[in-house]
Amino acid sequence: RKEVEQDPGPFNVPEGATVAFNCTYSNSASQSFFWYRQDCRKEPKLLMSVYSSGNEDGRFTAQLNRASQYISLLIRDSKLSDSATYLCVVNKDSSASKIIFGSGTRLSIRP
Amino acid sequence: NAGVTQTPKFQVLKTGQSMTLQCAQDMNHNSMYWYRQDPGMGLRLIYYSASEGTTDKGEVPNGYNVSRLNKREFSLRLESAAPSQTSVYFCASSDGGRGETQYFGPGTRLLVL
């Protein structure tokens, strides 16, 4: 089992729709969690950190479920510009060497 | 403010050739990282440097060496390139070394024939 697992997709949804995807992690001691966005042939960029209490940034909401060991990303009122690959990132402990990237979920928004 | 820069952007090598990938950041970050990204796989950590003067192995260090030249620069060297090292290489930096936001360079696309 991979340490961080994501559904590779692609998720193909119409503009304006709400879409959500999850990321599961295997190490229950994991300490910090992030969502990064990666456009085609570009570098990853931080989308948002995921806090225990959940957090929201505009149309994006991230949540953490420690009991079930997953994090989620919800995108409301999706835009064409949201088309990208979304990477789940988990830090197993406080060491930089324990940062694990998921392989990403591809999202495609159609007009 | 350039952020993280990488050179070269593209490179084609023959098996057995050597090369150095350069990375520099102008954000005064303490930590720097080298990752490789292959299709269907997440970014995998090759080496990282938590601070100037220190380097540590990541998940996939075999076949690579690194040098933290100063606080700004962190280079990755392939001594004898192999086809299995064909990949996209990303350099990143962060203020700390505990999973804080990482800022990535644009990547180097390497093809080893």
Tab-separated table of C-alpha atoms in Angstrom:
chain	number	residue	atom	x	y	z
A	1	ARG	CA	0.000	0.000	0.000
A	2	LYS	CA	1.317	3.446	-0.917
A	3	GLU	CA	1.948	5.837	1.952
A	4	VAL	CA	-0.172	8.520	0.293
A	5	GLU	CA	-2.862	7.489	-2.171
A	6	GLN	CA	-4.946	9.550	-4.526
A	7	ASP	CA	-7.448	8.662	-7.221
A	8	PRO	CA	-5.575	9.632	-10.385
A	9	GLY	CA	-8.793	10.657	-12.167
A	10	PRO	CA	-9.308	12.373	-14.464
A	11	PHE	CA	-12.314	14.068	-12.946
A	12	ASN	CA	-14.141	15.746	-15.811
A	13	VAL	CA	-16.795	18.194	-14.592
A	14	PRO	CA	-18.719	21.103	-16.097
A	15	GLU	CA	-17.901	24.678	-15.233
A	16	GLY	CA	-19.799	25.784	-12.143
A	17	ALA	CA	-19.988	22.324	-10.631
A	18	THR	CA	-18.747	21.310	-7.207
A	19	VAL	CA	-16.081	18.639	-7.133
A	20	ALA	CA	-14.353	16.892	-4.270
A	21	PHE	CA	-11.546	14.410	-3.988
A	22	ASN	CA	-9.813	12.642	-1.152
A	23	CYS	CA	-6.342	11.555	-0.286
A	24	THR	CA	-5.617	8.738	2.144
A	25	TYR	CA	-2.439	8.337	4.150
A	26	SER	CA	-1.117	5.292	5.946
A	27	ASN	CA	0.896	6.713	8.836
A	28	SER	CA	-1.375	7.679	11.691
A	29	ALA	CA	1.405	9.778	13.225
A	30	SER	CA	1.506	12.139	10.235
A	31	GLN	CA	1.692	15.705	11.382
A	32	SER	CA	1.057	18.147	8.601
A	33	PHE	CA	-0.923	18.099	5.402
A	34	PHE	CA	-1.082	20.201	2.282
A	35	TRP	CA	-2.706	20.463	-1.118
A	36	TYR	CA	-0.522	21.590	-3.999
A	37	ARG	CA	-1.650	22.395	-7.501
A	38	GLN	CA	0.406	21.493	-10.564
A	39	ASP	CA	-0.411	22.747	-14.038
A	40	CYS	CA	0.685	20.734	-17.044
A	41	ARG	CA	4.469	20.782	-17.429
A	42	LYS	CA	4.831	23.311	-14.608
A	43	GLU	CA	6.090	23.218	-11.065
A	44	PRO	CA	3.841	22.433	-8.078
A	45	LYS	CA	2.523	25.396	-6.114
A	46	LEU	CA	0.969	25.404	-2.683
A	47	LEU	CA	-2.810	25.637	-2.816
A	48	MET	CA	-3.519	25.407	0.896
A	49	SER	CA	-2.442	23.851	4.147
A	50	VAL	CA	-4.877	21.510	5.864
A	51	TYR	CA	-5.536	22.123	9.526
A	52	SER	CA	-7.236	19.861	12.029
A	53	SER	CA	-10.167	22.246	12.183
A	54	GLY	CA	-10.408	22.410	8.403
A	55	ASN	CA	-9.880	25.562	6.409
A	56	GLU	CA	-11.466	27.478	3.620
A	57	ASP	CA	-9.991	29.821	1.042
A	58	GLY	CA	-12.574	31.278	-1.257
A	59	ARG	CA	-14.044	28.450	-3.317
A	60	PHE	CA	-11.669	25.874	-1.842
A	61	THR	CA	-12.235	23.936	1.359
A	62	ALA	CA	-9.804	21.438	2.820
A	63	GLN	CA	-10.572	19.042	5.642
A	64	LEU	CA	-8.666	16.505	7.678
A	65	ASN	CA	-10.167	13.313	9.081
A	66	ARG	CA	-7.577	11.800	11.393
A	67	ALA	CA	-9.785	8.912	12.484
A	68	SER	CA	-10.109	7.664	8.914
A	69	GLN	CA	-6.724	8.998	7.823
A	70	TYR	CA	-7.712	11.075	4.855
A	71	ILE	CA	-7.752	14.664	3.736
A	72	SER	CA	-10.190	16.145	1.289
A	73	LEU	CA	-10.369	19.058	-1.100
A	74	LEU	CA	-13.681	20.584	-2.172
A	75	ILE	CA	-13.893	23.046	-5.023
A	76	ARG	CA	-17.136	24.980	-5.416
A	77	ASP	CA	-18.311	26.867	-8.503
A	78	SER	CA	-15.437	25.388	-10.521
A	79	LYS	CA	-13.744	27.524	-13.160
A	80	LEU	CA	-11.969	26.525	-16.339
A	81	SER	CA	-8.777	27.762	-14.692
A	82	ASP	CA	-9.147	25.128	-11.967
A	83	SER	CA	-8.100	22.460	-14.489
A	84	ALA	CA	-4.864	21.045	-13.090
A	85	THR	CA	-3.439	18.154	-11.138
A	86	TYR	CA	-3.924	18.372	-7.380
A	87	LEU	CA	-1.193	16.858	-5.243
A	88	CYS	CA	-1.752	15.706	-1.701
A	89	VAL	CA	1.284	16.146	0.548
A	90	VAL	CA	1.762	14.559	3.952
A	91	ASN	CA	4.571	15.114	6.407
A	92	LYS	CA	5.047	11.963	8.458
A	93	ASP	CA	6.928	13.750	11.184
A	94	SER	CA	8.856	16.947	11.703
A	95	SER	CA	11.681	15.949	9.395
A	96	ALA	CA	11.971	17.264	5.880
A	97	SER	CA	12.911	13.796	4.675
A	98	LYS	CA	9.498	12.466	5.610
A	99	ILE	CA	7.484	14.667	3.258
A	100	ILE	CA	5.508	12.394	0.954
A	101	PHE	CA	3.782	13.552	-2.220
A	102	GLY	CA	0.795	11.743	-3.666
A	103	SER	CA	0.828	11.063	-7.380
A	104	GLY	CA	-1.973	13.554	-7.932
A	105	THR	CA	-5.585	13.775	-9.078
A	106	ARG	CA	-6.218	15.245	-12.518
A	107	LEU	CA	-9.125	17.644	-12.760
A	108	SER	CA	-10.518	18.885	-16.059
A	109	ILE	CA	-13.239	21.529	-16.136
A	110	ARG	CA	-15.265	21.689	-19.359
A	111	PRO	CA	-17.179	24.752	-20.592
B	1	ASN	CA	12.227	38.520	-7.037
B	2	ALA	CA	12.971	35.389	-9.077
B	3	GLY	CA	12.125	32.825	-6.379
B	4	VAL	CA	13.716	29.484	-7.280
B	5	THR	CA	15.622	29.187	-10.531
B	6	GLN	CA	16.967	26.040	-12.182
B	7	THR	CA	19.332	25.457	-15.063
B	8	PRO	CA	19.245	23.941	-17.566
B	9	LYS	CA	15.563	23.630	-18.542
B	10	PHE	CA	16.187	20.662	-20.832
B	11	GLN	CA	19.073	18.257	-21.251
B	12	VAL	CA	19.766	15.140	-23.290
B	13	LEU	CA	22.581	12.888	-22.106
B	14	LYS	CA	24.053	9.645	-23.275
B	15	THR	CA	24.384	6.783	-20.823
B	16	GLY	CA	27.522	7.250	-18.748
B	17	GLN	CA	27.798	11.008	-19.190
B	18	SER	CA	27.833	13.295	-16.177
B	19	MET	CA	26.122	16.575	-15.530
B	20	THR	CA	25.225	19.012	-12.771
B	21	LEU	CA	21.804	20.568	-12.309
B	22	GLN	CA	21.951	24.003	-10.761
B	23	CYS	CA	19.431	25.536	-8.392
B	24	ALA	CA	19.372	28.908	-6.685
B	25	GLN	CA	16.855	30.690	-4.477
B	26	ASP	CA	16.691	34.343	-3.482
B	27	MET	CA	14.200	34.049	-0.609
B	28	ASN	CA	16.838	33.534	2.096
B	29	HIS	CA	15.392	30.104	2.843
B	30	ASN	CA	17.278	27.699	5.060
B	31	SER	CA	16.124	24.429	3.500
B	32	MET	CA	16.478	23.226	-0.063
B	33	TYR	CA	15.371	20.029	-1.772
B	34	TRP	CA	15.825	18.015	-4.943
B	35	TYR	CA	12.936	15.901	-6.225
B	36	ARG	CA	12.328	13.796	-9.286
B	37	GLN	CA	8.903	13.335	-10.837
B	38	ASP	CA	8.045	10.376	-13.036
B	39	PRO	CA	4.729	9.644	-14.802
B	40	GLY	CA	2.155	8.129	-12.462
B	41	MET	CA	4.302	8.748	-9.424
B	42	GLY	CA	4.465	11.509	-6.913
B	43	LEU	CA	7.494	13.669	-6.440
B	44	ARG	CA	10.199	11.651	-4.761
B	45	LEU	CA	12.831	13.276	-2.589
B	46	ILE	CA	16.400	12.663	-3.753
B	47	TYR	CA	18.371	14.786	-1.303
B	48	TYR	CA	17.684	17.727	0.904
B	49	SER	CA	19.638	20.316	2.845
B	50	ALA	CA	18.081	21.514	6.070
B	51	SER	CA	20.587	24.341	6.373
B	52	GLU	CA	23.755	25.642	4.805
B	53	GLY	CA	26.521	23.098	5.237
B	54	THR	CA	24.289	20.056	5.730
B	55	THR	CA	22.870	17.536	3.281
B	56	ASP	CA	20.875	14.363	3.838
B	57	LYS	CA	19.574	11.533	1.713
B	58	GLY	CA	15.952	11.323	0.772
B	59	GLU	CA	13.973	8.428	-0.616
B	60	VAL	CA	15.923	7.848	-3.862
B	61	PRO	CA	19.530	9.089	-3.486
B	62	ASN	CA	21.364	6.348	-5.436
B	63	GLY	CA	23.198	7.666	-8.481
B	64	TYR	CA	23.154	11.285	-7.304
B	65	ASN	CA	25.316	13.633	-5.284
B	66	VAL	CA	24.559	17.103	-4.019
B	67	SER	CA	26.402	20.195	-2.889
B	68	ARG	CA	25.000	23.003	-0.801
B	69	LEU	CA	27.402	25.612	-2.104
B	70	ASN	CA	26.056	28.414	0.073
B	71	LYS	CA	22.684	29.433	1.440
B	72	ARG	CA	21.394	30.303	-2.022
B	73	GLU	CA	22.618	27.413	-4.139
B	74	PHE	CA	22.043	23.663	-4.091
B	75	SER	CA	23.324	21.569	-6.975
B	76	LEU	CA	22.543	17.997	-8.005
B	77	ARG	CA	25.136	15.910	-9.834
B	78	LEU	CA	24.693	12.783	-11.889
B	79	GLU	CA	28.120	11.162	-12.097
B	80	SER	CA	27.250	8.471	-14.648
B	81	ALA	CA	23.793	8.952	-16.103
B	82	ALA	CA	21.542	5.950	-16.678
B	83	PRO	CA	18.283	5.708	-18.672
B	84	SER	CA	16.458	5.147	-15.353
B	85	GLN	CA	17.371	8.712	-14.450
B	86	THR	CA	15.244	10.103	-17.261
B	87	SER	CA	12.818	12.296	-15.363
B	88	VAL	CA	11.769	15.815	-14.494
B	89	TYR	CA	13.853	17.235	-11.684
B	90	PHE	CA	12.500	19.919	-9.374
B	91	CYS	CA	14.410	21.961	-6.872
B	92	ALA	CA	12.505	23.519	-3.980
B	93	SER	CA	13.190	25.645	-0.942
B	94	SER	CA	11.419	26.381	2.322
B	95	ASP	CA	12.016	28.607	5.283
B	96	GLY	CA	12.151	25.704	7.732
B	97	GLY	CA	12.506	21.971	7.298
B	98	ARG	CA	9.328	20.690	8.820
B	99	GLY	CA	6.932	20.623	5.953
B	100	GLU	CA	6.369	24.325	5.668
B	101	THR	CA	5.402	25.684	2.299
B	102	GLN	CA	7.873	24.667	-0.352
B	103	TYR	CA	8.568	26.878	-3.334
B	104	PHE	CA	9.537	25.028	-6.478
B	105	GLY	CA	11.690	25.923	-9.435
B	106	PRO	CA	10.419	25.418	-13.003
B	107	GLY	CA	12.067	22.018	-13.354
B	108	THR	CA	14.714	20.396	-15.539
B	109	ARG	CA	13.602	17.815	-18.089
B	110	LEU	CA	16.333	15.229	-18.479
B	111	LEU	CA	16.450	12.489	-21.099
B	112	VAL	CA	19.155	9.840	-20.838
B	113	LEU	CA	19.622	7.769	-23.980
